[in-house]
Tab-separated table of C-alpha atoms in Angstrom:
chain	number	residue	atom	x	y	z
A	62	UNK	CA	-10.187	-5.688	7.716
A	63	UNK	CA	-9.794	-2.615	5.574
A	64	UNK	CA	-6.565	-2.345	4.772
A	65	UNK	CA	-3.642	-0.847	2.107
A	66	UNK	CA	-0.736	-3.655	2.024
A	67	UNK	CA	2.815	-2.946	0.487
A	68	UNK	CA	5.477	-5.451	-0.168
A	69	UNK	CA	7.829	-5.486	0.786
A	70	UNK	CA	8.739	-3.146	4.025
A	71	UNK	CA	12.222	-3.351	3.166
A	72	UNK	CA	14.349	-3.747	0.370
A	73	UNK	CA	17.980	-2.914	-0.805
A	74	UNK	CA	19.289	-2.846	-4.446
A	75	UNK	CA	22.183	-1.861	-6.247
A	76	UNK	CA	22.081	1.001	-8.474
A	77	UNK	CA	19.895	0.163	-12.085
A	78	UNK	CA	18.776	-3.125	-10.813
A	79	UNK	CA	15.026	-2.908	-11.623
A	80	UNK	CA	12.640	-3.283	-8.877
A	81	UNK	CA	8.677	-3.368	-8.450
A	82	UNK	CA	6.858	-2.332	-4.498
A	83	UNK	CA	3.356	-3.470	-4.728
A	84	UNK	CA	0.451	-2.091	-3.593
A	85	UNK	CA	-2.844	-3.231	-2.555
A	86	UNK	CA	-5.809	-2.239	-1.182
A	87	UNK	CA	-9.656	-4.243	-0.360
A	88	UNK	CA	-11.818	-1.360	-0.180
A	89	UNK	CA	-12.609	-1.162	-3.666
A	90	UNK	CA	-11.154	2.679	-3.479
A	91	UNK	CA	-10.830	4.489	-6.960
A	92	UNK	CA	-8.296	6.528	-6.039
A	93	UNK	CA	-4.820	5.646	-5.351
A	94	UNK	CA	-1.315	7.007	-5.032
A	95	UNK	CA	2.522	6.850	-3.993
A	96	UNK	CA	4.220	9.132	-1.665
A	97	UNK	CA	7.861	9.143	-0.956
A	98	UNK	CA	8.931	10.401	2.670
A	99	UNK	CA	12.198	12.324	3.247
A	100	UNK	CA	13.527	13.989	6.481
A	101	UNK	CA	11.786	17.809	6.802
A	102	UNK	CA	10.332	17.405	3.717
A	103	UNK	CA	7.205	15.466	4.322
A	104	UNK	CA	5.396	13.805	2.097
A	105	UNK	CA	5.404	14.275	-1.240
A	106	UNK	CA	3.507	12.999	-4.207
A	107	UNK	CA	4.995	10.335	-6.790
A	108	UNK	CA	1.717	9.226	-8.923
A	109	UNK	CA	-1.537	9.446	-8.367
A	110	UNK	CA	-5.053	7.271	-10.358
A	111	UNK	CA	-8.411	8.191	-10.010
A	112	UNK	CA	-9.320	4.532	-11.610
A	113	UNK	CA	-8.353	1.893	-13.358
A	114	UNK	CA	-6.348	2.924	-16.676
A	115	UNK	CA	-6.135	6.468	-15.583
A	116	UNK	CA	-2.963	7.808	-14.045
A	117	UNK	CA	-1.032	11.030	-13.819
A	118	UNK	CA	1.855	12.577	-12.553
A	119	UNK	CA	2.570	13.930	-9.148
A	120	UNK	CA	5.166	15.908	-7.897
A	121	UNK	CA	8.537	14.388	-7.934
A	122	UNK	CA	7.877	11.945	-10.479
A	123	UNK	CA	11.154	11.680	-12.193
A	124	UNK	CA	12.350	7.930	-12.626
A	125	UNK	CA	9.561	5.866	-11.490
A	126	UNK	CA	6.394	4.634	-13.296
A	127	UNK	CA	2.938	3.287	-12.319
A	128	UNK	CA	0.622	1.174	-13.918
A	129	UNK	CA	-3.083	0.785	-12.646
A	130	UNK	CA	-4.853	-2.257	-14.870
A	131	UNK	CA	-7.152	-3.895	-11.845
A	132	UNK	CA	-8.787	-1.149	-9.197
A	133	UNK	CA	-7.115	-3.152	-6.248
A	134	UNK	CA	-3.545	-2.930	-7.515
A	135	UNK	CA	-1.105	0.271	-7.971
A	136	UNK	CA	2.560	-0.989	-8.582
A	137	UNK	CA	5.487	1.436	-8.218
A	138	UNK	CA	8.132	0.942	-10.346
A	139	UNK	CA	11.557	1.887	-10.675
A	140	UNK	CA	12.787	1.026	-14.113
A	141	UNK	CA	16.418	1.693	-12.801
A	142	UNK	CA	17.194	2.686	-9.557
A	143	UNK	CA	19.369	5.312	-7.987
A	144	UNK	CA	20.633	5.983	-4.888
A	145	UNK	CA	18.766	9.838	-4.631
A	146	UNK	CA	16.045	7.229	-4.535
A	147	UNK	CA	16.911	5.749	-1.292
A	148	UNK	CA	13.368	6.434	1.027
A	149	UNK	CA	10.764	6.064	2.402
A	150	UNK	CA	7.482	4.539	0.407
A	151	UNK	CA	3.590	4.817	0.888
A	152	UNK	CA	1.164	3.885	-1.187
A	153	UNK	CA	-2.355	5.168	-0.027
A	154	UNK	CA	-6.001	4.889	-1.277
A	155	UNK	CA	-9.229	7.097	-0.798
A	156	UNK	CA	-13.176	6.160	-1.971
A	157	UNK	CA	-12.597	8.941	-4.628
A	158	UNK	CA	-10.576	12.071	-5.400
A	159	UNK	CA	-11.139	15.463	-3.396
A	160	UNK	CA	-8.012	15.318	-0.726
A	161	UNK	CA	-9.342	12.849	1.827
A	162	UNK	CA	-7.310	9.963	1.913
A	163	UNK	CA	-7.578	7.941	5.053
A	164	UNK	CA	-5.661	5.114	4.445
A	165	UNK	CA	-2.024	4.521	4.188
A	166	UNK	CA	0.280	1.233	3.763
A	167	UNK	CA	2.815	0.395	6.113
A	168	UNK	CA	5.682	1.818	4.050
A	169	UNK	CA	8.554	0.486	2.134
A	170	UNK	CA	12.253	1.244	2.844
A	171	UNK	CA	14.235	1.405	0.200
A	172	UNK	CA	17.745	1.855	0.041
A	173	UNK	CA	19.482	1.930	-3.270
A	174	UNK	CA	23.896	1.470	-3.083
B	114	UNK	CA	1.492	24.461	-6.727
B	115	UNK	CA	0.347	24.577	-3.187
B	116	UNK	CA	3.318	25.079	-0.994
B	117	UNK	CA	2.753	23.588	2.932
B	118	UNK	CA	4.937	25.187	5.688
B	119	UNK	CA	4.558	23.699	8.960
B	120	UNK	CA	5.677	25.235	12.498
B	121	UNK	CA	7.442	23.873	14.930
B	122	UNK	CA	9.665	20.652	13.238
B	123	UNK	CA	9.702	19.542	17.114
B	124	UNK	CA	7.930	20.129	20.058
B	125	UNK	CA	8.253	18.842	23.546
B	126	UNK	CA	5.406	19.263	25.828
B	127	UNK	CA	4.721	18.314	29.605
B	128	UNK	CA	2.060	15.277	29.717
B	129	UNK	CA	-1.267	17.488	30.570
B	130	UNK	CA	-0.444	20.450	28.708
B	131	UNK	CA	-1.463	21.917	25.715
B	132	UNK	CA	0.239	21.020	22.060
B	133	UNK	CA	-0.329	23.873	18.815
B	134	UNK	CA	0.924	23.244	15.522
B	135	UNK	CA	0.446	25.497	12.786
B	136	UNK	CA	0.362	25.805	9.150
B	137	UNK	CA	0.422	27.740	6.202
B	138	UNK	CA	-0.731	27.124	2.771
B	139	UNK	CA	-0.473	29.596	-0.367
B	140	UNK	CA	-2.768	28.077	-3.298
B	141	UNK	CA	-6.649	29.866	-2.445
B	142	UNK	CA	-7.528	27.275	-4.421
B	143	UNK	CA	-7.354	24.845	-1.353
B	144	UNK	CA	-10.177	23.952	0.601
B	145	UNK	CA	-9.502	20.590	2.602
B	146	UNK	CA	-7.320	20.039	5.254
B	147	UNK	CA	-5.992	17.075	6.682
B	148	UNK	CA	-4.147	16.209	9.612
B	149	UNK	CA	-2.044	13.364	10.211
B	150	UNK	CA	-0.211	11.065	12.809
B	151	UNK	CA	2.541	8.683	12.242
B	152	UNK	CA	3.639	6.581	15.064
B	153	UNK	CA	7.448	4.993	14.751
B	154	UNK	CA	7.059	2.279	12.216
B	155	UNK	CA	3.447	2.706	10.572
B	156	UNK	CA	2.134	4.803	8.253
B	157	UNK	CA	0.190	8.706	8.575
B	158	UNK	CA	-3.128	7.804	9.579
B	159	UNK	CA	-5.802	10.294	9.514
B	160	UNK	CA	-7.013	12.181	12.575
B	161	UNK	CA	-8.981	15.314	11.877
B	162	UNK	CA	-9.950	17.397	8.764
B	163	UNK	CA	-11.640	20.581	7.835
B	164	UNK	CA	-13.119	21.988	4.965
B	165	UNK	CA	-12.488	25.435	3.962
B	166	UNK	CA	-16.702	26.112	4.761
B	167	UNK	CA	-16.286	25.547	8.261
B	168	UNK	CA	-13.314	27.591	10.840
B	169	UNK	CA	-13.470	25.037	13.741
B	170	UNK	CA	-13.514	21.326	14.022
B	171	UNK	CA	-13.341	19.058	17.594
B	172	UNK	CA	-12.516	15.771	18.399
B	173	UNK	CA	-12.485	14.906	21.431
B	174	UNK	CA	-8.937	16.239	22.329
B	175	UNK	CA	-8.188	17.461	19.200
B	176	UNK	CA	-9.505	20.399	17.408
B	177	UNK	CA	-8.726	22.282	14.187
B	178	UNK	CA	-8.639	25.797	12.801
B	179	UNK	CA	-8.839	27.342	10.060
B	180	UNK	CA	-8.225	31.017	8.837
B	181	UNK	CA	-8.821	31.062	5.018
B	182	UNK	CA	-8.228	35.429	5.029
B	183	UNK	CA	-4.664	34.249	6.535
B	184	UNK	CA	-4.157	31.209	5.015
B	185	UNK	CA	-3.009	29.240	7.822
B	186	UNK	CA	-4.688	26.545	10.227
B	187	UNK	CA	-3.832	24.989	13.138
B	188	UNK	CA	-4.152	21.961	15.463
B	189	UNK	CA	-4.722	21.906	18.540
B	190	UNK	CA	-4.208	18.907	21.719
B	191	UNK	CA	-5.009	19.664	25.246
B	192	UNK	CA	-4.696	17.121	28.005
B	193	UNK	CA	-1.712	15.911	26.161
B	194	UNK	CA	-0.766	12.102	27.082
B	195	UNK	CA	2.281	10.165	26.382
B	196	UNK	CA	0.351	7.987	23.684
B	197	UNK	CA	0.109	11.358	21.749
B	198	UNK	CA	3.636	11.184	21.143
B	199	UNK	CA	4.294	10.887	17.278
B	200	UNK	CA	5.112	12.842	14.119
B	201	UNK	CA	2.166	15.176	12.907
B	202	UNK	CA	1.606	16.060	9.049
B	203	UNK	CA	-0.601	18.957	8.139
B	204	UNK	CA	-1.903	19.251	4.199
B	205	UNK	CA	-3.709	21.196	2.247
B	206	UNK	CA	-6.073	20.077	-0.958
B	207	UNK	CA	-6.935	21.406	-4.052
B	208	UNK	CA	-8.823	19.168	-6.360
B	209	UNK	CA	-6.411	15.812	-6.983
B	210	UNK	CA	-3.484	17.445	-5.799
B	211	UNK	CA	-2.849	16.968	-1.727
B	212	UNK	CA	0.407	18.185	-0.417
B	213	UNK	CA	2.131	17.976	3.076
B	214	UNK	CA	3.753	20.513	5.656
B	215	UNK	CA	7.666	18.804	6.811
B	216	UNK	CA	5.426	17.681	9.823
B	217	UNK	CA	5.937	17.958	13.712
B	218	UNK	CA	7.608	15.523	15.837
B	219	UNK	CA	5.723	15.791	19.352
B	220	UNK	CA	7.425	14.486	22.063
B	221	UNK	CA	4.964	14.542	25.809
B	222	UNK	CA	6.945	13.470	28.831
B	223	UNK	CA	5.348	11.942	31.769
């Protein structure tokens, strides 16, 4: 089954405690990216790769990184945590850049205290 | 950057009638558009798109519009059913870049 899976769905940390969500997908997509979800704000862009070893900055990317070193996996990470932080995760994956990305993970909560 | 606004934030509709969301974009530079529906729990999932050659799509029950003079596009359900009940994101793409409206929670009463 084609699929995008996160890990984990729900997660809380303390403040600067370094944590990693993981993201995989089976499709053999090139492109992949994070999203975080707020209340009335949608969906908003964290990092984005169009392949392995090739990443770049989306719109709110301020205190998390990325690393993409096998096509299947895209990693968030959030060297150290803070509670403006606290949201909703997505990682999602298209075939290849251009807009159309049909597939989303489940999500990850995350609340940071 | 591409700036999504996205009318109503809620909308409750009687089960049969009609639901219209709109949007408006402001980069000309966009020419895809997504829509998306996100049930309690799960991720958006794509369920119609347009590209900026074409100013109607249909699905079934679903159809979009698009008005690239205006800027704006629109989605349209008829026959609305409870199962249609969910939040809605609109986007617009340009190149890499693919931002979303606030999105629409749709509420259809039996």
């Amino acid at each position: 089954e084609a699929q995008v899976t996160q890990n984990p769905r729900y997660l809380i940390t303390v403040t600067g405690k370094k944590l990693t969500v993981t993201c995989s997908q089976n499709m053999n997509h090139e492109y992949m990216s994070w999203y975080r979800q707020d209340p009335g704000l949608g969906l908003r862009q964290i990092y984005y790769s169009m392949n392995v070893e090739v990443t770049d900055k989306g719109d709110v990317p301020e205190g998390y990184k990325v690393s993409r070193k096998e096509k299947r996996n895209f990693p968030l990470i959030l060297e150290s945590p803070s509670p403006n932080q606290t949201s909703l995760y997505f990682c999602a994956s298209s075939l290849r850049t251009g807009g159309r990305i049909a597939f989303f993970g489940q999500g990850t909560r995350l609340t940071v205290v | 950057g591409e700036n999504v606004e996205q009318h109503p934030s809620t909308l409750s509709v009687q089960e049969g009638d009609s639901a219209v969301i709109k949007c408006t974009y402001s980069d000309s530079a966009s020419n895809y558009f997504p829509w998306y529906k996100q049930e309690l729990g799960k991720g958006p999932q794509l369920i119609i798109d347009i590209r900026s050659n074409v100013g109607e799509k249909k699905d079934q029950r679903i159809a979009v519009t698009l008005n690239k003079t205006a800027k704006h596009f629109s989605l349209h359900i008829t026959e609305t059913q409870p199962e249609d009940s969910a939040v809605y994101f609109c986007a617009a793409a340009a190149g890499n870049k693919l931002t979303f409206g606030g999105g629409t929670r749709v509420l259809v009463k039996p």
